[in-house]
Short mmCIF file of C-alpha atoms in Angstrom, two decimals:
data_model
loop_
_atom_site.label_atom_id
_atom_site.label_comp_id
_atom_site.label_asym_id
_atom_site.label_seq_id
_atom_site.Cartn_x
_atom_site.Cartn_y
_atom_site.Cartn_z
CA MET A 1 31.43 -44.87 19.03
CA VAL A 2 28.42 -42.65 19.80
CA ILE A 3 30.71 -39.89 20.99
CA ASN A 4 32.73 -40.15 17.79
CA ARG A 5 29.56 -39.89 15.72
CA VAL A 6 28.42 -36.82 17.65
CA VAL A 7 31.83 -35.22 17.24
CA SER A 8 31.80 -36.02 13.52
CA PHE A 9 28.27 -34.59 13.17
CA LEU A 10 29.19 -31.40 15.00
CA SER A 11 32.34 -31.07 12.92
CA LEU A 12 30.31 -31.45 9.75
CA MET A 13 27.75 -28.85 10.92
CA GLY A 14 30.57 -26.51 11.85
CA ALA A 15 32.11 -26.91 8.42
CA MET A 16 28.74 -26.31 6.76
CA PHE A 17 28.19 -23.22 8.88
CA THR A 18 31.65 -21.93 7.95
CA ILE A 19 30.94 -22.47 4.24
CA SER A 20 27.47 -20.88 4.55
CA SER A 21 28.90 -17.90 6.46
CA ALA A 22 31.59 -17.45 3.83
CA PHE A 23 28.96 -16.96 1.16
CA ALA A 24 26.44 -15.11 3.32
CA THR A 25 25.62 -11.59 2.24
CA GLU A 26 24.31 -8.81 4.47
CA ILE A 27 21.15 -7.50 2.85
CA GLU A 28 20.02 -4.10 4.09
CA VAL A 29 16.36 -3.51 3.28
CA LEU A 30 14.58 -0.17 3.65
CA HIS A 31 10.82 -0.31 4.24
CA TRP A 32 8.08 1.45 6.21
CA TRP A 33 6.23 -1.59 7.56
CA THR A 34 6.30 -0.75 11.27
CA SER A 35 2.73 -1.25 12.55
CA GLY A 36 1.74 -4.55 14.18
CA GLY A 37 0.39 -6.33 11.10
CA GLU A 38 2.97 -4.82 8.78
CA ALA A 39 5.90 -5.66 11.03
CA ARG A 40 4.75 -9.27 11.26
CA SER A 41 4.58 -9.44 7.48
CA ALA A 42 8.05 -7.89 7.12
CA GLU A 43 9.39 -10.62 9.41
CA LEU A 44 8.22 -13.20 6.87
CA LEU A 45 10.44 -11.60 4.24
CA GLN A 46 13.31 -11.55 6.72
CA GLN A 47 12.80 -15.24 7.48
CA GLY A 48 12.69 -16.04 3.78
CA ILE A 49 16.01 -14.40 3.02
CA GLU A 50 17.70 -15.78 6.15
CA SER A 51 16.56 -19.30 5.18
CA ARG A 52 18.63 -18.82 2.01
CA GLY A 53 21.74 -18.25 4.12
CA HIS A 54 21.92 -14.44 4.03
CA ILE A 55 21.94 -11.83 6.80
CA TRP A 56 18.97 -9.45 7.00
CA LYS A 57 19.73 -5.91 8.13
CA ASP A 58 16.47 -4.17 8.88
CA PHE A 59 16.18 -0.52 7.85
CA SER A 60 12.63 0.43 8.79
CA VAL A 61 11.44 4.04 8.79
CA ALA A 62 8.09 4.68 10.46
CA GLY A 63 5.35 6.47 8.54
CA GLY A 64 2.38 4.80 6.86
CA GLY A 65 2.61 6.75 3.64
CA GLY A 66 6.34 6.15 3.14
CA GLN A 67 7.27 9.82 2.73
CA SER A 68 9.74 9.75 5.64
CA ALA A 69 11.36 6.61 4.23
CA MET A 70 11.81 8.26 0.84
CA MET A 71 13.51 11.29 2.39
CA VAL A 72 15.95 9.02 4.21
CA LEU A 73 16.55 6.97 1.06
CA LYS A 74 17.33 10.04 -1.04
CA ALA A 75 19.88 11.20 1.51
CA ARG A 76 21.56 7.79 1.53
CA ALA A 77 21.57 7.46 -2.26
CA VAL A 78 22.96 10.95 -2.86
CA SER A 79 25.78 10.26 -0.38
CA GLY A 80 26.70 7.14 -2.36
CA ASN A 81 25.56 4.70 0.32
CA PRO A 82 22.15 3.31 -0.69
CA PRO A 83 20.77 0.18 0.99
CA THR A 84 20.79 -3.15 -0.82
CA SER A 85 17.09 -2.88 -1.52
CA ALA A 86 14.26 -0.46 -0.82
CA GLN A 87 10.49 -0.40 -0.87
CA ILE A 88 9.63 1.89 -3.78
CA LYS A 89 6.47 1.94 -5.86
CA GLY A 90 4.60 3.51 -8.72
CA PHE A 91 6.21 6.26 -10.80
CA ASP A 92 9.11 6.47 -8.33
CA ILE A 93 10.37 3.19 -9.80
CA GLN A 94 10.77 4.89 -13.17
CA GLU A 95 12.33 8.01 -11.67
CA TRP A 96 15.00 6.10 -9.75
CA THR A 97 15.80 4.03 -12.83
CA LYS A 98 16.18 7.13 -15.01
CA LEU A 99 18.69 8.48 -12.51
CA GLY A 100 20.78 5.34 -12.98
CA PHE A 101 20.53 3.96 -9.44
CA LEU A 102 18.73 0.66 -10.04
CA THR A 103 19.96 -2.68 -11.28
CA SER A 104 18.03 -4.78 -13.81
CA LEU A 105 16.09 -7.84 -12.70
CA ASP A 106 15.38 -9.02 -16.23
CA ASP A 107 17.51 -12.17 -16.02
CA ILE A 108 15.69 -13.30 -12.87
CA ALA A 109 12.32 -12.30 -14.31
CA ILE A 110 12.91 -14.27 -17.51
CA GLU A 111 14.15 -17.28 -15.55
CA GLY A 112 11.11 -17.07 -13.25
CA ASN A 113 8.66 -16.37 -16.09
CA TRP A 114 7.30 -13.27 -14.36
CA ASP A 115 5.41 -12.08 -17.43
CA SER A 116 3.11 -15.09 -17.26
CA LEU A 117 2.71 -14.93 -13.46
CA LEU A 118 1.80 -11.24 -13.06
CA PRO A 119 -1.23 -9.27 -14.25
CA LYS A 120 -0.13 -6.97 -17.07
CA THR A 121 -0.99 -3.84 -15.11
CA ILE A 122 1.37 -4.96 -12.36
CA SER A 123 4.20 -6.17 -14.60
CA ASP A 124 4.12 -2.91 -16.58
CA THR A 125 4.54 -0.96 -13.34
CA MET A 126 7.60 -3.04 -12.45
CA LYS A 127 9.37 -2.28 -15.74
CA TYR A 128 11.41 0.54 -17.21
CA GLU A 129 11.64 0.57 -21.00
CA GLY A 130 10.39 -3.01 -21.09
CA ARG A 131 12.85 -4.40 -18.53
CA TYR A 132 12.07 -5.42 -14.95
CA VAL A 133 13.66 -3.22 -12.31
CA ALA A 134 11.33 -4.02 -9.38
CA ALA A 135 9.74 -7.06 -7.77
CA PRO A 136 6.08 -6.79 -6.66
CA VAL A 137 5.06 -8.08 -3.26
CA ASN A 138 1.30 -7.64 -3.37
CA ILE A 139 -1.80 -5.88 -4.65
CA HIS A 140 -3.70 -3.68 -2.19
CA ARG A 141 -7.20 -2.38 -2.73
CA VAL A 142 -7.40 1.16 -1.34
CA ASN A 143 -11.13 1.94 -1.66
CA TRP A 144 -12.41 -0.03 1.35
CA LEU A 145 -14.84 0.86 4.12
CA TRP A 146 -14.15 -1.02 7.38
CA VAL A 147 -17.12 -1.33 9.71
CA ASN A 148 -17.74 -2.41 13.30
CA PRO A 149 -21.07 -4.25 12.89
CA LYS A 150 -21.83 -4.21 16.63
CA VAL A 151 -21.78 -0.40 16.70
CA MET A 152 -24.02 -0.24 13.64
CA GLU A 153 -26.45 -2.69 15.25
CA LYS A 154 -26.56 -0.74 18.52
CA VAL A 155 -27.30 2.48 16.66
CA GLY A 156 -29.78 0.76 14.33
CA VAL A 157 -28.27 1.77 10.99
CA SER A 158 -27.24 -0.20 7.93
CA ILE A 159 -23.80 -0.26 6.35
CA PRO A 160 -23.76 2.60 3.83
CA ARG A 161 -23.32 1.81 0.14
CA THR A 162 -23.58 5.41 -1.15
CA TRP A 163 -22.39 8.73 0.21
CA ASP A 164 -25.97 9.84 0.86
CA GLU A 165 -26.44 6.71 2.98
CA PHE A 166 -23.09 7.39 4.68
CA PHE A 167 -24.12 10.84 5.83
CA ILE A 168 -27.50 9.60 7.12
CA ALA A 169 -25.83 6.77 9.05
CA ALA A 170 -23.06 9.07 10.33
CA ASP A 171 -25.61 11.52 11.76
CA ALA A 172 -27.30 8.71 13.70
CA ILE A 173 -23.97 7.28 14.89
CA LYS A 174 -22.80 10.69 16.07
CA ALA A 175 -26.09 11.32 17.88
CA ALA A 176 -25.70 7.97 19.66
CA GLY A 177 -22.35 9.04 21.09
CA TYR A 178 -19.97 7.14 18.80
CA ILE A 179 -17.37 8.49 16.37
CA PRO A 180 -18.75 7.87 12.88
CA LEU A 181 -15.39 7.80 11.06
CA ALA A 182 -12.04 6.84 12.59
CA HIS A 183 -9.37 8.92 10.90
CA GLY A 184 -5.84 10.18 11.31
CA ARG A 185 -5.26 13.75 10.23
CA GLN A 186 -2.14 13.11 8.18
CA PRO A 187 -1.97 14.37 4.58
CA TRP A 188 -1.85 10.92 2.96
CA GLN A 189 -4.78 9.74 5.09
CA ASP A 190 -6.79 12.83 4.13
CA ALA A 191 -6.02 12.00 0.51
CA THR A 192 -7.19 8.40 0.99
CA VAL A 193 -10.65 9.60 2.04
CA PHE A 194 -10.67 12.23 -0.71
CA GLU A 195 -9.73 9.59 -3.28
CA SER A 196 -12.66 7.36 -2.35
CA ILE A 197 -15.06 10.29 -2.62
CA ALA A 198 -13.55 11.24 -5.98
CA LEU A 199 -13.95 7.68 -7.31
CA ALA A 200 -17.64 7.75 -6.39
CA MET A 201 -18.50 11.23 -7.62
CA LEU A 202 -16.24 11.53 -10.66
CA GLY A 203 -16.64 7.97 -11.86
CA ALA A 204 -13.86 5.89 -13.39
CA ASP A 205 -13.44 7.97 -16.55
CA ASP A 206 -13.09 11.35 -14.89
CA TYR A 207 -11.02 9.95 -12.01
CA TYR A 208 -8.53 8.73 -14.61
CA LYS A 209 -8.62 12.06 -16.45
CA ALA A 210 -8.04 14.00 -13.22
CA PHE A 211 -5.41 11.97 -11.39
CA VAL A 212 -3.64 10.02 -14.14
CA ALA A 213 -4.04 12.06 -17.33
CA LEU A 214 -3.96 15.30 -15.26
CA ASP A 215 -6.74 16.93 -17.27
CA LEU A 216 -6.88 20.48 -15.91
CA ASP A 217 -10.50 20.96 -17.03
CA VAL A 218 -11.65 17.96 -15.00
CA LEU A 219 -9.48 18.95 -12.03
CA SER A 220 -11.07 22.41 -11.95
CA GLY A 221 -14.56 21.34 -13.07
CA GLU A 222 -17.98 21.29 -11.45
CA LYS A 223 -17.84 17.60 -10.52
CA MET A 224 -14.71 18.32 -8.48
CA VAL A 225 -16.69 20.96 -6.57
CA GLN A 226 -19.05 18.14 -5.54
CA VAL A 227 -16.07 16.06 -4.42
CA PHE A 228 -14.69 18.85 -2.24
CA SER A 229 -18.16 19.61 -0.84
CA ALA A 230 -18.63 16.00 0.28
CA PHE A 231 -15.05 15.92 1.57
CA LYS A 232 -15.71 18.96 3.73
CA LYS A 233 -18.90 17.38 5.07
CA VAL A 234 -16.97 14.26 6.12
CA ARG A 235 -14.83 16.45 8.37
CA GLY A 236 -17.76 16.82 10.74
CA TYR A 237 -17.82 13.08 11.46
CA ILE A 238 -14.28 12.63 12.76
CA ASP A 239 -13.21 13.40 16.33
CA GLY A 240 -11.26 16.40 17.54
CA ASP A 241 -8.17 14.40 18.44
CA ALA A 242 -7.51 13.10 14.93
CA LEU A 243 -4.60 15.41 14.11
CA GLY A 244 -1.41 13.39 13.60
CA ARG A 245 -3.03 10.06 14.50
CA ASP A 246 -1.52 7.04 12.74
CA TRP A 247 -3.83 4.96 10.56
CA ASN A 248 -3.41 1.83 12.70
CA VAL A 249 -4.49 3.75 15.81
CA ALA A 250 -7.64 4.74 13.91
CA THR A 251 -8.14 1.06 13.09
CA GLN A 252 -7.95 0.24 16.80
CA MET A 253 -10.77 2.72 17.39
CA VAL A 254 -12.99 0.67 15.08
CA MET A 255 -11.82 -2.57 16.72
CA ASN A 256 -12.68 -1.45 20.24
CA GLY A 257 -16.06 0.03 19.30
CA GLU A 258 -15.11 3.65 19.85
CA ALA A 259 -15.70 4.40 16.16
CA ALA A 260 -18.04 2.81 13.64
CA MET A 261 -16.12 3.03 10.35
CA GLN A 262 -12.79 3.72 8.67
CA ILE A 263 -11.94 4.43 5.03
CA MET A 264 -8.54 2.89 4.36
CA GLY A 265 -6.74 0.32 2.22
CA ASP A 266 -6.76 -3.37 3.06
CA TRP A 267 -3.56 -3.14 5.09
CA VAL A 268 -6.14 -2.52 7.82
CA LYS A 269 -6.90 -6.24 7.71
CA GLY A 270 -3.35 -7.03 8.77
CA GLU A 271 -3.97 -5.13 12.02
CA LEU A 272 -7.30 -6.84 12.52
CA THR A 273 -5.74 -10.25 11.94
CA VAL A 274 -2.95 -9.61 14.45
CA ALA A 275 -5.63 -8.66 17.00
CA GLY A 276 -7.43 -11.95 16.40
CA LYS A 277 -10.49 -10.32 14.83
CA VAL A 278 -12.65 -12.35 12.46
CA SER A 279 -14.11 -11.08 9.19
CA GLY A 280 -17.89 -11.09 9.19
CA GLU A 281 -18.08 -11.20 12.98
CA ASP A 282 -15.85 -8.54 14.48
CA TYR A 283 -15.64 -6.40 11.36
CA VAL A 284 -17.16 -6.09 7.91
CA CYS A 285 -15.44 -4.89 4.76
CA VAL A 286 -17.33 -3.31 1.86
CA PRO A 287 -16.24 -1.05 -1.00
CA ALA A 288 -16.06 2.61 0.00
CA PRO A 289 -19.44 4.29 -0.62
CA GLY A 290 -20.29 4.57 -4.31
CA THR A 291 -17.23 2.66 -5.54
CA ASP A 292 -18.59 -0.86 -5.94
CA GLY A 293 -17.06 -2.36 -9.10
CA MET A 294 -14.07 -0.03 -9.04
CA PHE A 295 -10.66 -1.07 -7.76
CA SER A 296 -8.17 1.59 -6.68
CA TYR A 297 -4.87 -0.25 -6.42
CA ASN A 298 -1.58 0.09 -4.59
CA VAL A 299 1.34 -2.27 -5.22
CA ASP A 300 4.19 -2.62 -2.74
CA SER A 301 7.43 -3.44 -4.54
CA PHE A 302 11.16 -3.55 -3.98
CA VAL A 303 13.99 -2.22 -6.11
CA PHE A 304 17.70 -3.06 -5.94
CA PHE A 305 20.54 -0.58 -6.05
CA LYS A 306 23.58 -0.98 -8.27
CA SER A 307 26.74 -2.24 -6.60
CA HIS A 308 30.22 -3.29 -7.69
CA ASP A 309 30.24 -5.97 -4.97
CA PRO A 310 29.44 -9.37 -6.59
CA SER A 311 28.28 -10.85 -3.29
CA ARG A 312 25.81 -8.03 -2.86
CA GLY A 313 24.45 -8.70 -6.32
CA GLN A 314 23.92 -12.35 -5.43
CA GLY A 315 22.05 -11.34 -2.29
CA GLN A 316 19.82 -9.05 -4.34
CA LYS A 317 18.94 -11.90 -6.68
CA GLU A 318 18.09 -14.12 -3.73
CA LEU A 319 15.85 -11.41 -2.27
CA ALA A 320 14.04 -10.91 -5.58
CA LYS A 321 13.50 -14.67 -5.91
CA THR A 322 12.19 -14.83 -2.35
CA ILE A 323 9.73 -11.99 -2.99
CA MET A 324 8.37 -13.69 -6.08
CA SER A 325 8.27 -17.21 -4.62
CA LYS A 326 4.84 -18.79 -4.40
CA SER A 327 5.18 -19.73 -0.73
CA PHE A 328 6.24 -16.23 0.32
CA GLN A 329 3.51 -14.51 -1.69
CA GLU A 330 0.86 -16.65 -0.01
CA ALA A 331 2.17 -16.31 3.54
CA PHE A 332 2.98 -12.61 3.28
CA ASN A 333 -0.33 -11.50 1.79
CA TYR A 334 -2.37 -13.68 4.12
CA SER A 335 -0.69 -11.77 6.94
CA LYS A 336 -0.65 -8.31 5.31
CA GLY A 337 -4.30 -8.26 4.19
CA SER A 338 -3.47 -7.81 0.51
CA LEU A 339 -3.65 -10.00 -2.59
CA PRO A 340 -0.66 -11.94 -3.93
CA ALA A 341 0.90 -10.29 -6.98
CA ARG A 342 1.29 -13.74 -8.56
CA THR A 343 -1.90 -14.99 -10.17
CA ASP A 344 -1.22 -18.68 -9.44
CA VAL A 345 -1.18 -18.47 -5.62
CA SER A 346 -3.93 -20.44 -3.91
CA MET A 347 -6.53 -18.31 -2.12
CA ALA A 348 -7.95 -21.30 -0.22
CA ARG A 349 -7.04 -20.08 3.27
CA PHE A 350 -7.82 -16.40 2.66
CA ASP A 351 -10.93 -14.81 4.16
CA ASP A 352 -14.05 -13.20 2.71
CA CYS A 353 -12.48 -9.74 2.38
CA ALA A 354 -9.65 -11.21 0.31
CA PHE A 355 -12.11 -13.09 -1.90
CA GLN A 356 -14.10 -9.88 -2.41
CA SER A 357 -10.90 -8.09 -3.35
CA LYS A 358 -9.78 -10.86 -5.71
CA THR A 359 -13.16 -10.89 -7.45
CA ALA A 360 -13.19 -7.10 -7.77
CA PHE A 361 -9.65 -7.05 -9.17
CA THR A 362 -10.40 -9.81 -11.69
CA MET A 363 -13.55 -8.04 -12.88
CA ALA A 364 -11.83 -4.65 -13.12
CA GLU A 365 -8.62 -5.90 -14.73
CA GLY A 366 -8.25 -4.73 -18.31
CA SER A 367 -11.10 -2.23 -17.91
CA LYS A 368 -11.44 1.42 -16.96
CA ASN A 369 -12.45 0.36 -13.44
CA LEU A 370 -8.92 -0.71 -12.44
CA LEU A 371 -7.40 2.57 -11.31
CA PRO A 372 -4.06 3.55 -9.72
CA SER A 373 -4.37 5.13 -6.30
CA LEU A 374 -3.55 8.81 -5.93
CA SER A 375 -3.02 8.65 -2.17
CA ALA A 376 -0.73 5.60 -2.39
CA ASP A 377 1.67 7.07 -4.98
CA MET A 378 0.46 5.02 -7.93
CA SER A 379 -1.32 7.45 -10.25
CA THR A 380 1.33 10.08 -11.00
CA THR A 381 4.82 11.31 -10.10
CA SER A 382 5.68 12.09 -6.49
CA TYR A 383 6.05 15.80 -7.34
CA ILE A 384 2.54 16.12 -8.73
CA ARG A 385 1.06 13.80 -6.13
CA ASP A 386 2.58 15.89 -3.30
CA ALA A 387 1.29 19.11 -4.88
CA MET A 388 -2.24 17.69 -5.02
CA ILE A 389 -2.14 16.27 -1.51
CA ASP A 390 -0.96 19.63 -0.13
CA VAL A 391 -4.10 21.26 -1.56
CA ILE A 392 -6.36 18.43 -0.40
CA SER A 393 -5.01 18.32 3.15
CA GLU A 394 -4.90 22.10 3.58
CA PHE A 395 -8.53 22.25 2.46
CA PHE A 396 -9.50 19.57 4.99
CA THR A 397 -7.69 21.44 7.77
CA ASP A 398 -9.30 24.82 7.05
CA GLU A 399 -12.84 24.95 8.43
CA ALA A 400 -13.55 28.02 6.29
CA ALA A 401 -12.28 26.47 3.04
CA ASP A 402 -14.58 27.03 0.06
CA PRO A 403 -15.39 23.90 -2.04
CA ASN A 404 -16.11 26.17 -5.01
CA LYS A 405 -12.57 27.56 -5.03
CA ALA A 406 -10.65 24.40 -4.15
CA PRO A 407 -10.80 22.73 -7.61
CA GLU A 408 -9.14 25.73 -9.24
CA ARG A 409 -6.39 25.62 -6.61
CA LEU A 410 -5.95 21.91 -7.30
CA ALA A 411 -5.61 22.49 -11.04
CA LYS A 412 -3.13 25.34 -10.53
CA ALA A 413 -1.02 23.18 -8.21
CA VAL A 414 -0.86 20.43 -10.81
CA LYS A 415 -0.06 22.87 -13.63
CA ALA A 416 2.80 24.33 -11.58
CA ALA A 417 4.22 20.88 -10.87
CA LEU A 418 4.09 19.68 -14.49
#
């Protein structure tokens, strides 16, 4: 009798597996989450889609800024073989939609009531001509300063809140034999530091005019000279081996006490969490110098490519639903270091850095202080962004670069890319 029951149970499971396999869809997902904390977070998305009976095909392309991934994606799309879904954000969402590659998510969004669940700034970014074409995973704050408090205590300096305080502290840290600022000399990382300086020295209004409205007068103006001057000064506080270093390697330098600080978005916290570090003890997070009250945002999102295969379309819907599910948004962002895109996700188990970020976002939302990140592809098109970052990174590389001439070069680069 028992044997018969076991056989019947196994037969039933086999039948269920056969049915599930018959309807299973292979979902190929392109992303650039390859560091320790990012990879762990990507696994949560994989688990979510596999729990719905589909097959995850990972298509990860290393490179923190995503530029390598976008080059690979363009080649695949042009050849007529795009993945099921891809991590795309900012203005690139609109560009891909204009080219006719992306499928609409409006039916899922209406069914899931996305308009009421997402902040308007985020939902607007996910739409093309009023219709959803992307699903947001999170909200990152870019303008963070990550600090090793033990190094600061050993040196006897306070955490800097302004750029004047930063330079004073950095001098003391350097004199004590530590690296003041952990950094990776990659163009997008250079732009991340530049962006935080620009936020502080231009202020919210002129930052918006320069990097969103593309006001050539502000881009070439006197305040931008101050930005480039401070940016050049920062160069003296990074180590000589920074060229080509990945951002997560720089984070490890802060973790192990080799460096005192890092300016980087809150994806840093994902690395710190994986390493078992505790906020307030092993590291401290504060707004980048001079940017308290401002929130420079980056939103990771996924788009879905058109297909004539009905099963693929069903898999895309399941992936979009997974991304926007309450349970996934909580688990993913707890792991990634970011904020949930959904406003109704409980923050109860999140740490102090997340609460700081949530408070800052809520206060900045709907005001001039909520600003799209230049370095993270949110403020303008990829063409203009790349033109600006070329100027910024070349300036940072050239020890003889003149801060008085750089703003004019920046404005000319933007004008040429318009």
